[in-house]
Short mmCIF file of C-alpha atoms in Angstrom, two decimals:
data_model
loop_
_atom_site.label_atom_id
_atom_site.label_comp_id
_atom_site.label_asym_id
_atom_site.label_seq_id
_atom_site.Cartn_x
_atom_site.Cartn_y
_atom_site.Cartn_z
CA UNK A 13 -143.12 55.90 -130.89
CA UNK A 14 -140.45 56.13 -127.67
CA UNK A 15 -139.77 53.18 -126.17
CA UNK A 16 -138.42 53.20 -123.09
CA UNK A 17 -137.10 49.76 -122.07
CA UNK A 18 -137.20 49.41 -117.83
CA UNK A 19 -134.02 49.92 -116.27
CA UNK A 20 -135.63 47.54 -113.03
CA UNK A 21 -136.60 44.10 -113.36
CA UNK A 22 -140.08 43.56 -114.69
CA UNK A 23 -142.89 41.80 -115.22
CA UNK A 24 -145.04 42.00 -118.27
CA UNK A 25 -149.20 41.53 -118.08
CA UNK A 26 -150.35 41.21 -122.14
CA UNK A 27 -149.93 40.16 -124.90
CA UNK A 28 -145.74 39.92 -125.49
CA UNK A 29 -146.18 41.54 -129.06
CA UNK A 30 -148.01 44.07 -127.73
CA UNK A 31 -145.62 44.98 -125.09
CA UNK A 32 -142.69 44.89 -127.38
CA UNK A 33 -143.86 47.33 -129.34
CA UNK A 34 -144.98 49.55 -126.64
CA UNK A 35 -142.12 49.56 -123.85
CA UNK A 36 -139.05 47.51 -125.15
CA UNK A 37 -136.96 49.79 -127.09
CA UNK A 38 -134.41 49.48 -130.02
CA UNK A 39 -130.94 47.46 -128.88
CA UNK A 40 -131.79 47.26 -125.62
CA UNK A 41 -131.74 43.64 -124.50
CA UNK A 42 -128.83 41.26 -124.04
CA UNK A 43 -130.17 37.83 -124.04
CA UNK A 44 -133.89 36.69 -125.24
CA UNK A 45 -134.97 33.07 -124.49
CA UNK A 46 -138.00 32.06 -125.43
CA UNK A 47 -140.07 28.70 -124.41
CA UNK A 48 -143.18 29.24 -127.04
CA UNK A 49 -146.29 26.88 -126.43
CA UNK A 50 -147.72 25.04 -129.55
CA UNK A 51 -151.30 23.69 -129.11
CA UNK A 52 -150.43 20.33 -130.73
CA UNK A 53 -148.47 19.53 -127.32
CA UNK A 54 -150.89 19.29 -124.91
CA UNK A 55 -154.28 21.04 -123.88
CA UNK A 56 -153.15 24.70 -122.13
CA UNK A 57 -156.56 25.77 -121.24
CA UNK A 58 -155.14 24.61 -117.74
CA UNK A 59 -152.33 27.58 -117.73
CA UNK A 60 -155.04 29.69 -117.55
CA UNK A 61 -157.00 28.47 -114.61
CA UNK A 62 -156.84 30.20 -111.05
CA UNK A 63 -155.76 28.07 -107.68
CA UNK A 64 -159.82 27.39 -107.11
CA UNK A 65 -160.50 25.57 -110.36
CA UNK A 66 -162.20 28.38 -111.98
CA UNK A 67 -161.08 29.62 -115.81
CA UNK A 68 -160.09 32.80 -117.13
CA UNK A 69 -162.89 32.63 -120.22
CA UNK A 70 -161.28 36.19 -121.87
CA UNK A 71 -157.29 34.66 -121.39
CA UNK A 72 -158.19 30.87 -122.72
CA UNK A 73 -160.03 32.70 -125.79
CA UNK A 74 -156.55 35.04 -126.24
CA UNK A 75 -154.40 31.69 -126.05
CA UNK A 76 -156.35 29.97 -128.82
CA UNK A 77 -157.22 32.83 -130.97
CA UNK A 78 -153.20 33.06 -131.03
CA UNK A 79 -152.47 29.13 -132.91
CA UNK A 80 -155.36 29.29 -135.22
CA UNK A 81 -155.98 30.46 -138.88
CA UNK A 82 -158.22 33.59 -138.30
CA UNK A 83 -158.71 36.93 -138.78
CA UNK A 84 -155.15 37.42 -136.14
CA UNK A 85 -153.16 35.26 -138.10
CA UNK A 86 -154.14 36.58 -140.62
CA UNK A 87 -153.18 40.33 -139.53
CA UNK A 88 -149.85 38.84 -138.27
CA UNK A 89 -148.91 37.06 -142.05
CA UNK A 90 -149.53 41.01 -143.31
CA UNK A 91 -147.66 42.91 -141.17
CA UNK A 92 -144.85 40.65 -141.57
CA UNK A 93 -145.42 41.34 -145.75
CA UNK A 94 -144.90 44.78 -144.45
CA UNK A 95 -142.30 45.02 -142.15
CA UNK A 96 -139.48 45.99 -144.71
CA UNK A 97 -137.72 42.56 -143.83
CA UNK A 98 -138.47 41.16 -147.66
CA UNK A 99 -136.21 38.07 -146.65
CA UNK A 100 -138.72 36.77 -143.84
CA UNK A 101 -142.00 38.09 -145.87
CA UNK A 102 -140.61 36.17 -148.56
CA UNK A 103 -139.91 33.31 -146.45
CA UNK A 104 -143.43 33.03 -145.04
CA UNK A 105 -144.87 33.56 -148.33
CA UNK A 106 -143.30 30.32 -149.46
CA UNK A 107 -144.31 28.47 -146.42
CA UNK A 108 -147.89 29.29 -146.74
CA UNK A 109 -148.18 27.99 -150.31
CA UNK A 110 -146.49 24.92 -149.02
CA UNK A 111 -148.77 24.63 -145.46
CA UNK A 112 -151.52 26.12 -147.04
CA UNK A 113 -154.35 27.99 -144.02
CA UNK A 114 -154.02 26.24 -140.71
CA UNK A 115 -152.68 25.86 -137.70
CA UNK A 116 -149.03 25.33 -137.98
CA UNK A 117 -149.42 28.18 -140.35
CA UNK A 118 -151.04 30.35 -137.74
CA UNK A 119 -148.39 29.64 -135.55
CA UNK A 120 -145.48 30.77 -137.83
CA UNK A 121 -147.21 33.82 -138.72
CA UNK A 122 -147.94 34.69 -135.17
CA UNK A 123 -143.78 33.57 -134.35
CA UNK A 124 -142.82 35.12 -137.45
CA UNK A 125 -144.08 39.01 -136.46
CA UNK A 126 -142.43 38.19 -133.07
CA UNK A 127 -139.56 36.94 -133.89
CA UNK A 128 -138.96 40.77 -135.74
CA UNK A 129 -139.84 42.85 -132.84
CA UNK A 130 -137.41 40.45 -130.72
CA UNK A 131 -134.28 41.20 -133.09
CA UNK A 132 -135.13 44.65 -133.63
CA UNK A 133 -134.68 44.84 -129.49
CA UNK A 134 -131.82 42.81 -129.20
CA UNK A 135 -128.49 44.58 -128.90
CA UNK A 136 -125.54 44.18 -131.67
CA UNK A 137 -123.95 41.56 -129.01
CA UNK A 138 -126.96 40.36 -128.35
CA UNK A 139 -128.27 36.10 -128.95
CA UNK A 140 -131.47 34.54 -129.35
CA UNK A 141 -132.27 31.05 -127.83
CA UNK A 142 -135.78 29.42 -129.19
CA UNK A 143 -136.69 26.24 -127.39
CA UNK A 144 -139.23 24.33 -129.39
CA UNK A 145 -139.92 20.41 -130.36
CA UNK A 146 -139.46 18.21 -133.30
CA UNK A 147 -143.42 19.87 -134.54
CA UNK A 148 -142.09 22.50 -135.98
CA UNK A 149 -138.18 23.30 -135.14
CA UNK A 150 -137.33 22.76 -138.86
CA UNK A 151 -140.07 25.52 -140.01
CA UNK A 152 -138.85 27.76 -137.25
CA UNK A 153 -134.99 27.48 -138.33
CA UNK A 154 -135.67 28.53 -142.04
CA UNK A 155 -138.20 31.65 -139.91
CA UNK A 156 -134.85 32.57 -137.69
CA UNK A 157 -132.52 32.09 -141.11
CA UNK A 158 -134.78 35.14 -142.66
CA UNK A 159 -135.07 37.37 -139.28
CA UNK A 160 -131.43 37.02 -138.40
CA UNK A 161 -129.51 35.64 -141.59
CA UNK A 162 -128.16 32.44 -142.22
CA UNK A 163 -124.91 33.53 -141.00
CA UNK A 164 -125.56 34.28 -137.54
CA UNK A 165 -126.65 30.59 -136.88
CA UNK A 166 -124.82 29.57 -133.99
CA UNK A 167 -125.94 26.36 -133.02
CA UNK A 168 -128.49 23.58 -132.66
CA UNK A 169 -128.86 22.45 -128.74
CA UNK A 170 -130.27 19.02 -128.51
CA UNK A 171 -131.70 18.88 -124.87
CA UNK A 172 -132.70 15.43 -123.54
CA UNK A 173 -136.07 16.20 -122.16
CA UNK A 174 -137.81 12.94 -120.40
CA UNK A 175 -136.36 9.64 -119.91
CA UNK A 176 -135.88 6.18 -122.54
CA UNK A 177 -140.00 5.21 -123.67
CA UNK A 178 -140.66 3.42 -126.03
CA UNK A 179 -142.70 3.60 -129.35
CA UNK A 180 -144.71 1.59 -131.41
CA UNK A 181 -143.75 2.58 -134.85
CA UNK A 182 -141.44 5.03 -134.80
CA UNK A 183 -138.21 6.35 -132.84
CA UNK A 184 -138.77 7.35 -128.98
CA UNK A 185 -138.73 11.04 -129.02
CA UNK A 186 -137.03 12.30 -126.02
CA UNK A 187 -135.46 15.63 -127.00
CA UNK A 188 -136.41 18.99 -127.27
CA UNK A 189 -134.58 21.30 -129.62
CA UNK A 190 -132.91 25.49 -128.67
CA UNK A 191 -131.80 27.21 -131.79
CA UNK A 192 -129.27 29.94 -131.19
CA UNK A 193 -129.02 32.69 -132.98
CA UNK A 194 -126.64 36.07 -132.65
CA UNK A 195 -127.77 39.69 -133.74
CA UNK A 196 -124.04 40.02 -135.37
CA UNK A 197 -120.78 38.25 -135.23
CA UNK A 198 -119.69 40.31 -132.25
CA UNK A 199 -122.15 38.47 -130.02
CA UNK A 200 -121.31 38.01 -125.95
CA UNK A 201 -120.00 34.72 -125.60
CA UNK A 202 -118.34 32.85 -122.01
CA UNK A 203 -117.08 29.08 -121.94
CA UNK A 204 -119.48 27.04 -119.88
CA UNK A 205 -117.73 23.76 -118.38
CA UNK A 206 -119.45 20.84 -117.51
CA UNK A 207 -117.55 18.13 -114.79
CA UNK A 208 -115.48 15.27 -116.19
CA UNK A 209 -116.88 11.77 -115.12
CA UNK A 210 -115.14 9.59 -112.83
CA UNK A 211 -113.59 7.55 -115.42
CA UNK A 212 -112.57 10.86 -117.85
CA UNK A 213 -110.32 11.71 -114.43
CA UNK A 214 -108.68 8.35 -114.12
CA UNK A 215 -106.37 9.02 -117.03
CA UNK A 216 -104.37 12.28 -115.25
CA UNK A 217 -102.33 10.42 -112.75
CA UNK A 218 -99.20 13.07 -113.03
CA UNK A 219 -98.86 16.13 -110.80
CA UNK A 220 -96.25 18.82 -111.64
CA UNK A 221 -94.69 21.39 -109.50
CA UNK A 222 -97.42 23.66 -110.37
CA UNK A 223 -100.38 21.03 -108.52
CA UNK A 224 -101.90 20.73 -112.35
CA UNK A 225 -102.60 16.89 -112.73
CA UNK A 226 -101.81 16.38 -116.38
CA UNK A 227 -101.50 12.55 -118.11
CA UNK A 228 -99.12 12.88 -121.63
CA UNK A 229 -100.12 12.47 -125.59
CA UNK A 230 -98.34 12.88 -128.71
CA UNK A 231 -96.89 15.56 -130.22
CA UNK A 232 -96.33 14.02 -133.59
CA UNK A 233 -98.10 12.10 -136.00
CA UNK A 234 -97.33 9.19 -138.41
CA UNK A 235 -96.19 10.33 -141.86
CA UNK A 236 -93.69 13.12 -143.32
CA UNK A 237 -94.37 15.89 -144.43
CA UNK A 238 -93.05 19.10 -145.80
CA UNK A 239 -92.43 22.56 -144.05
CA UNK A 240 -92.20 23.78 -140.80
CA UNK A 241 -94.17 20.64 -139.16
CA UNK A 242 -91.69 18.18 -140.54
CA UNK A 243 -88.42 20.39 -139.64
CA UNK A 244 -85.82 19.60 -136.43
CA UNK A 245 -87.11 21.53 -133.20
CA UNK A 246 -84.76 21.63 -129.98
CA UNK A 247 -82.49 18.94 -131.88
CA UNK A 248 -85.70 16.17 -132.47
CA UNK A 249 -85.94 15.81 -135.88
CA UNK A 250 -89.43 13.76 -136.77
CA UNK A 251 -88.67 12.95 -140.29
CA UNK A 252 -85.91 10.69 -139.04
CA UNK A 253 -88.88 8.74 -137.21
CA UNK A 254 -91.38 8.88 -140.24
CA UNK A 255 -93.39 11.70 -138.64
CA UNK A 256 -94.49 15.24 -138.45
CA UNK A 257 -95.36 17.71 -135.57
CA UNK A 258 -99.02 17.93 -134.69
CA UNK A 259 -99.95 20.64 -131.98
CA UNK A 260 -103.09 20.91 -130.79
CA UNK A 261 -104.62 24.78 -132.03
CA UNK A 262 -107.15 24.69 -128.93
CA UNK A 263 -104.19 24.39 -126.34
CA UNK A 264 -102.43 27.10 -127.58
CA UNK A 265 -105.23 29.23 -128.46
CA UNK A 266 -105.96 28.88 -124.69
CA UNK A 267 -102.77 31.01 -123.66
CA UNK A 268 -102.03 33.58 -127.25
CA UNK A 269 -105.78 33.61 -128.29
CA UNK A 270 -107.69 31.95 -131.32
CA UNK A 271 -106.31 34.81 -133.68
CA UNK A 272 -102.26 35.03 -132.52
CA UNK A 273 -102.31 30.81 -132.81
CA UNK A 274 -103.65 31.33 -136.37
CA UNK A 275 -100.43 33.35 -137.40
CA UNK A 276 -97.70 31.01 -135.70
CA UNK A 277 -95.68 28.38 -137.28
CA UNK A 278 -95.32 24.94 -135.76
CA UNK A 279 -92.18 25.67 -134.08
CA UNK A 280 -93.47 28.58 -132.54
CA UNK A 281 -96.53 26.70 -131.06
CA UNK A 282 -93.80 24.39 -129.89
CA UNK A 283 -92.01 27.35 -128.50
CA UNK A 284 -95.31 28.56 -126.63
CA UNK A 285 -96.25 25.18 -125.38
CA UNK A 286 -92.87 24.67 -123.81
CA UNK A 287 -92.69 28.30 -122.22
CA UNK A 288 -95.90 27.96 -120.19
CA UNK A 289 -94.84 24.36 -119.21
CA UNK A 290 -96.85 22.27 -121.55
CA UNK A 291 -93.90 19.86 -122.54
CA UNK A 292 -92.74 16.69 -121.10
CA UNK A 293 -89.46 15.97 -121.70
CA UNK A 294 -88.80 11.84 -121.12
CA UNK A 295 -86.15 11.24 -118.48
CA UNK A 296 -85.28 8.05 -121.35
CA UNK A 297 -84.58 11.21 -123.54
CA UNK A 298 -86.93 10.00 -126.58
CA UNK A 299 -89.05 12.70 -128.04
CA UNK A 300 -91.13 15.37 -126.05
CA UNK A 301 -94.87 14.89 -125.00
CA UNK A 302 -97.72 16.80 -125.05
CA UNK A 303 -98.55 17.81 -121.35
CA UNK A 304 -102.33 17.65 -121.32
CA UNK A 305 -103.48 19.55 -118.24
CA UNK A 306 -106.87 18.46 -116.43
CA UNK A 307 -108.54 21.81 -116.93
CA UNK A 308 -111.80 23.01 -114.93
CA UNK A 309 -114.48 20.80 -116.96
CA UNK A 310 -115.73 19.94 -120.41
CA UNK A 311 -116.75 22.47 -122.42
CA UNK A 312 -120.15 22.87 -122.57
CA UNK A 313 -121.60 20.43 -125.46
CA UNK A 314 -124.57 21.04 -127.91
CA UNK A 315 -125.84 17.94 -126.87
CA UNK A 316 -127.13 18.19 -123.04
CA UNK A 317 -127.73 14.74 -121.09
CA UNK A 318 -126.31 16.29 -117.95
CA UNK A 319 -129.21 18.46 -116.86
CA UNK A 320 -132.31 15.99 -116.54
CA UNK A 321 -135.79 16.85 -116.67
CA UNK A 322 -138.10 17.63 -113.57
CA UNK A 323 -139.78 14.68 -112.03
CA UNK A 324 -143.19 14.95 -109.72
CA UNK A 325 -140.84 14.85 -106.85
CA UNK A 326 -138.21 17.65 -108.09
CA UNK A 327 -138.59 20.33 -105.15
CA UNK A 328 -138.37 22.98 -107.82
CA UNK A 329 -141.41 21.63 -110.05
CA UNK A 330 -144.26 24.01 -109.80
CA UNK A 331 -146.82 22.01 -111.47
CA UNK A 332 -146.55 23.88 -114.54
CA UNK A 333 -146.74 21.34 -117.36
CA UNK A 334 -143.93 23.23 -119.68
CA UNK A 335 -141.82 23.88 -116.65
CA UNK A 336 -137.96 23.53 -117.59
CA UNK A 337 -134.95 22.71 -115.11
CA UNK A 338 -133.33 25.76 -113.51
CA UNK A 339 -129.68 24.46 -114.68
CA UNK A 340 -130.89 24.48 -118.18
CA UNK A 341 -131.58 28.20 -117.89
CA UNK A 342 -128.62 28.74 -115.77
CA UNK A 343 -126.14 27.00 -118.39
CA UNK A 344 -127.87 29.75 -121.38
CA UNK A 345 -127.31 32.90 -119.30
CA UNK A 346 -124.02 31.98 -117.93
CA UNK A 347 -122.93 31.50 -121.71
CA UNK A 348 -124.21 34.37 -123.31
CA UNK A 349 -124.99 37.39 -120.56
CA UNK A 350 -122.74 38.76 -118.55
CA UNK A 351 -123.52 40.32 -114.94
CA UNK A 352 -125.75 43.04 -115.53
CA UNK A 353 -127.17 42.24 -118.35
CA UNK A 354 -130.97 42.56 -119.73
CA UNK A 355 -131.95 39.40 -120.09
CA UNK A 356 -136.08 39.12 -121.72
CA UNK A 357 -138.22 35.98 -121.96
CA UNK A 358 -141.55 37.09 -124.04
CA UNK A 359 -143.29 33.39 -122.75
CA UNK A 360 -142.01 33.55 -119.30
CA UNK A 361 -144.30 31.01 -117.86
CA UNK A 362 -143.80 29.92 -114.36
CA UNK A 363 -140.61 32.38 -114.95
CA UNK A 364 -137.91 29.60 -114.46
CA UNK A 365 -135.33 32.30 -117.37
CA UNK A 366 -135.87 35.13 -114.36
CA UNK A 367 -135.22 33.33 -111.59
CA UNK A 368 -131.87 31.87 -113.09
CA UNK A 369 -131.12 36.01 -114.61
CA UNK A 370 -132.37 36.94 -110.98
CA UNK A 371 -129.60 34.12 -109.06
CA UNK A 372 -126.80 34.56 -111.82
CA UNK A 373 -127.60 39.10 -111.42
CA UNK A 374 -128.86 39.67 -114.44
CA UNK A 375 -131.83 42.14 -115.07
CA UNK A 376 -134.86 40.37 -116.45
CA UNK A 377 -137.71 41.32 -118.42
CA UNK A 378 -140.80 38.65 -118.61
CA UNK A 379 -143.69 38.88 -119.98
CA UNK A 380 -146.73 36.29 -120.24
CA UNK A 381 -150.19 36.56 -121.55
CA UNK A 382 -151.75 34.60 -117.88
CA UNK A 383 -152.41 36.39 -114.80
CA UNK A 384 -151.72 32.92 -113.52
CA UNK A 385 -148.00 32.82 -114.93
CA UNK A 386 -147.60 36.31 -113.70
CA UNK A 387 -148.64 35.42 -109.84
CA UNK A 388 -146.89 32.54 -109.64
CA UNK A 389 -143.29 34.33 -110.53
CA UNK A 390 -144.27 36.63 -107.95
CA UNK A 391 -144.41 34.03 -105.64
CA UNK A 392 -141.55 32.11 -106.80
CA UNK A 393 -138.84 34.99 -106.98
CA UNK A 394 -139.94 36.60 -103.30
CA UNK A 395 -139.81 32.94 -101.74
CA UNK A 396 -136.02 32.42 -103.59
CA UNK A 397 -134.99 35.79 -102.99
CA UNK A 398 -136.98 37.64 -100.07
CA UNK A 399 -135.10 40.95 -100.66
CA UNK A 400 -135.67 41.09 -104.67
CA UNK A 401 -136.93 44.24 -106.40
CA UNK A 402 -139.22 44.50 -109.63
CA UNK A 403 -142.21 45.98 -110.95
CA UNK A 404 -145.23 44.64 -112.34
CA UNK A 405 -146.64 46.37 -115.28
CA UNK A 406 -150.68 45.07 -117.47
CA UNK A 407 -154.10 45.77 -118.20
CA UNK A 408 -156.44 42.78 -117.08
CA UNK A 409 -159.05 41.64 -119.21
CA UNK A 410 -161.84 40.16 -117.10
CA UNK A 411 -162.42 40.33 -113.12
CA UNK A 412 -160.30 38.07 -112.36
CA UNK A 413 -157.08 39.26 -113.97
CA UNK A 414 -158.12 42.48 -111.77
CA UNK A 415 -157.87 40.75 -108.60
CA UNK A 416 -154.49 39.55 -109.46
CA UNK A 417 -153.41 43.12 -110.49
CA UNK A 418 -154.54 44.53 -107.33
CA UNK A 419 -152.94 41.67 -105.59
CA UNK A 420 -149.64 42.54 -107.33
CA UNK A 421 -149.07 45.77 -107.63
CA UNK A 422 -151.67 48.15 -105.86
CA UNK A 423 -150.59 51.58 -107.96
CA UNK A 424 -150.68 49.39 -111.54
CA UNK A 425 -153.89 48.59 -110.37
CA UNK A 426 -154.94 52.13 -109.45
CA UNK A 427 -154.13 53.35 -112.48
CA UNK A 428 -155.58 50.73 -114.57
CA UNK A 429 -158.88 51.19 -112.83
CA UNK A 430 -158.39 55.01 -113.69
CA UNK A 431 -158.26 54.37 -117.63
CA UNK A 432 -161.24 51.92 -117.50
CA UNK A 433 -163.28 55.19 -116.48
CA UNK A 434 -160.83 57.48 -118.86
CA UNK A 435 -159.62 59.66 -115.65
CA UNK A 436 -156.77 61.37 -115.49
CA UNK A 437 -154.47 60.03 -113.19
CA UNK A 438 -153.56 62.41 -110.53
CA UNK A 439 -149.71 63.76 -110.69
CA UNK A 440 -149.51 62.35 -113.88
CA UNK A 441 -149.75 58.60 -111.99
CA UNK A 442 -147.18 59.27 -109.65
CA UNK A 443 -146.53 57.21 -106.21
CA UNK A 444 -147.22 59.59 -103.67
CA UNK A 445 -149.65 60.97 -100.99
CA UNK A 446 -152.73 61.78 -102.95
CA UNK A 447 -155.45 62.63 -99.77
CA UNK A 448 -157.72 59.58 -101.75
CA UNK A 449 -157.93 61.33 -104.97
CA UNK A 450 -156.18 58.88 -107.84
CA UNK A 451 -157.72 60.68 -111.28
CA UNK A 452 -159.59 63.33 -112.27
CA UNK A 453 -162.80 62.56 -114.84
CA UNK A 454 -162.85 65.57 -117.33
CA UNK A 455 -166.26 66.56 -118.73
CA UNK A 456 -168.73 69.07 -120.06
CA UNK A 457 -172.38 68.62 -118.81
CA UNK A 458 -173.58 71.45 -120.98
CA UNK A 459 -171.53 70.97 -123.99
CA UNK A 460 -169.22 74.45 -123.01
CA UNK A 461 -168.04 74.91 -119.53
CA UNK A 462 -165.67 71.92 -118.23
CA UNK A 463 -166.49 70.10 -115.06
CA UNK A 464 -164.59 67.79 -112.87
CA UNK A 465 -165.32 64.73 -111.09
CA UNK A 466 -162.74 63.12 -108.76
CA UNK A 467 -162.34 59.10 -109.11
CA UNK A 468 -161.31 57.33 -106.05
CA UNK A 469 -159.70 53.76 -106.77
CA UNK A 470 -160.18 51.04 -103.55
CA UNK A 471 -159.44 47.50 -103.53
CA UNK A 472 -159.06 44.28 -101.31
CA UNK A 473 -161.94 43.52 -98.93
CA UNK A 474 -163.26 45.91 -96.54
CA UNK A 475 -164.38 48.37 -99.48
CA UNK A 476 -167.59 50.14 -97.97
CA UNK A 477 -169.24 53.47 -97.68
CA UNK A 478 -167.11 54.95 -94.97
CA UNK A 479 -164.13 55.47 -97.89
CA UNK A 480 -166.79 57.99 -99.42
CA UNK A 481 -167.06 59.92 -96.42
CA UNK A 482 -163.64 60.22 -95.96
CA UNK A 483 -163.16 61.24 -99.62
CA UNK A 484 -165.88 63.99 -99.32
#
């Protein structure tokens, strides 16, 4: 099959597994963050229901066929037997003799096959971010192990998701958990910072000529010790005081590099540190200082207390009950995209991962099973940015999801109305005048000589018999 991943920003109607398979090529994508929903959590049927009240029967039936033991999860737990990864069929293997048939287990197997077709699109430098909850975050770290390999585990993001509660037996749970994952050891990676608190500052009451405000701290350490860190630098020798050089590796990695630092001596950190400033010498002429410089913010943590959750009253909140802070996104992309960048959410939700790829210019690709979720990013990203560009791409499933198609995206809907009557779209489906003629219907009435019928597609809500007219 040829995949051809969009070079525009899209959106994604269908099942993300599906579309994977069918449009997101090999290598293609940056960044993936995914937000899965787990039917333990809360009661989703409401995802799926339209502005009026009214339910999308076909898409609620879709969401809960997905997180139960059937006849799908069953098809998912094969193909994943048969996907030539032997370290993740083996893997779910074992976890279904331990969980035995049910619902958990559904939901790995259903993860598991996606969780393949997601590194298979990722690029070399590409990462994986999988936001989940205490339910099942250990099951889905020994899934990502397989899929990726235990080496490219990155980290374990502890995100403080709601505010103190208590509990009556047990420890208040108030975190969600983001696994990250790279596709190879040459993954994209940018420092984040996060601001120092008021009382962090306090401590860097010294300005030098430079405007840096720096405060001092040692260079040495108590005890001696053989080698370069215990011999005389710049006529200071620390053995004489009972103690031994100790440079920090991060500040001179900062200015030679992680991998020069490795290779120098003591003295030669010394050497650097003084060269680009980074020494105090004592007016009292007692031994140097360590010149540590107030730099632009803490480096992003893999704890996060700093970005809180949204509250009722949070003028981004969209009512969606999964709905995560735009700074949360924002502090992901920032870290592992750069501008340009294809950056894919498979459970895109009320699409808070495209509008933060959309502010920070990344490309996006979403996805999301709900003709709900896929309106209401519509909506969102036009109202944030009034000049943005993408496409909307799906095949509805009831009446309903056709509306919102032809509300969307008039020529997806033209030619999706074209297949459910197996015409031909004209041009091959390209935009374009067309005089009112969107497909032609192929067929023989006698069983020999072929015969064509032309299919006219109309939508919105003065459809009547004056469109056939004109047609004819």
């Amino acid at each position: 099959m040829t995949r051809r991943t969009p070079e525009a920003n899209a959106l994604f109607y269908g099942d993300n597994l599906d579309i994977l398979r069918r449009y997101i090529a090999d290598e293609s994508v940056d960044l993936v963050y995914l937000d899965p929903p787990f039917n333990s959590n809360a009661t989703y049927n409401v995802l799926f229901r339209a502005p009026g009240g009214e339910a999308s029967q076909a898409q609620i039936e879709a969401f809960d066929d997905t997180w139960h033991w059937n006849d799908k999860a069953e098809k998912a737990f094969d193909e994943v037997m048969t996907s030539g990864n032997t370290d993740a069929a083996e893997m779910l293997r074992a976890m279904r003799s331990f969980l035995k048939e049910n619902d958990m287990m559904a939901y790995l197997a259903m993860m598991a096959v996606r969780l393949l077709e997601l590194h298979r699109v990722l690029k070399p430098t590409g990462s994986l971010y999988l936001h989940c909850d205490p339910t099942a975050s250990h099951y889905l770290k020994v899934m990502l192990d397989s899929v990726f390999g235990k080496e490219n585990y990155r980290s374990e993001i502890i995100w403080k998701r709601t505010a103190a509660h208590s509990s009556a037996n047990r420890w208040a749970d108030v975190h969600d958990t983001i696994l990250f994952y790279a596709k190879s050891n040459n993954y994209s990676w940018n420092k984040v910072f996060t601001p120092y608190d008021e009382k962090y500052k306090e401590r860097y009451k010294n300005r030098d000529a430079d405007g840096r405000l720096w405060s001092d701290d040692n260079l040495s350490a108590p005890g001696v010790r053989r080698g370069d860190s215990g011999e005389i630098w710049r006529g200071f020798d620390p053995t004489a005081k009972g103690v031994h050089w100790k440079i920090s590796n991060a500040a001179v990695s900062e200015i030679v590099g992680d991998e020069a630092a490795a290779n120098l001596s003591t003295l030669e950190k010394l050497d650097v540190l003084d060269r680009h400033g980074l020494i105090h010498w004592p007016r009292s002429g007692g031994f140097p200082r360590f010149k540590r410089v107030l730099g632009a913010g803490l480096l992003a943590q893999d704890v996060i207390a700093d970005i809180f959750p949204l509250n009722s009253q949070a003028q981004e909140r969209l009512g969606y009950p999964t709905q995560k802070p735009l700074a949360l996104l924002e502090r992901i992309i920032a870290a592992s995209s750069n501008p340009g960048d294809i950056v894919l959410d498979p459970f895109c939700g009320c699409g808070t991962t495209v509008h933060a790829a959309q502010k920070l210019g990344r490309r996006w690709i979403g996805i999301d099973v709900t003709h709900l979720a896929i309106g209401l990013i519509r909506r969102r990203l036009i109202d944030a940015f009034p000049q943005v560009q993408f496409e909307t791409h799906g095949v509805p499933k009831d009446a309903q999801g056709a509306h919102e198609l032809a509300s969307a995206d008039k020529h997806q809907f033209q030619l999706w109305a074209c297949s459910m009557v197996d015409a031909q779209p004209f041009k091959g489906g390209r935009k374009g005048a067309d005089g009112g003629v969107d497909g032609y219907i192929y067929f023989k009435p006698d069983g020999m000589a072929t015969k064509k019928a032309i299919d006219s597609v109309k939508g919105g809500g003065n459809v009547g018999v004056g469109m056939i007219r004109d047609l004819i």
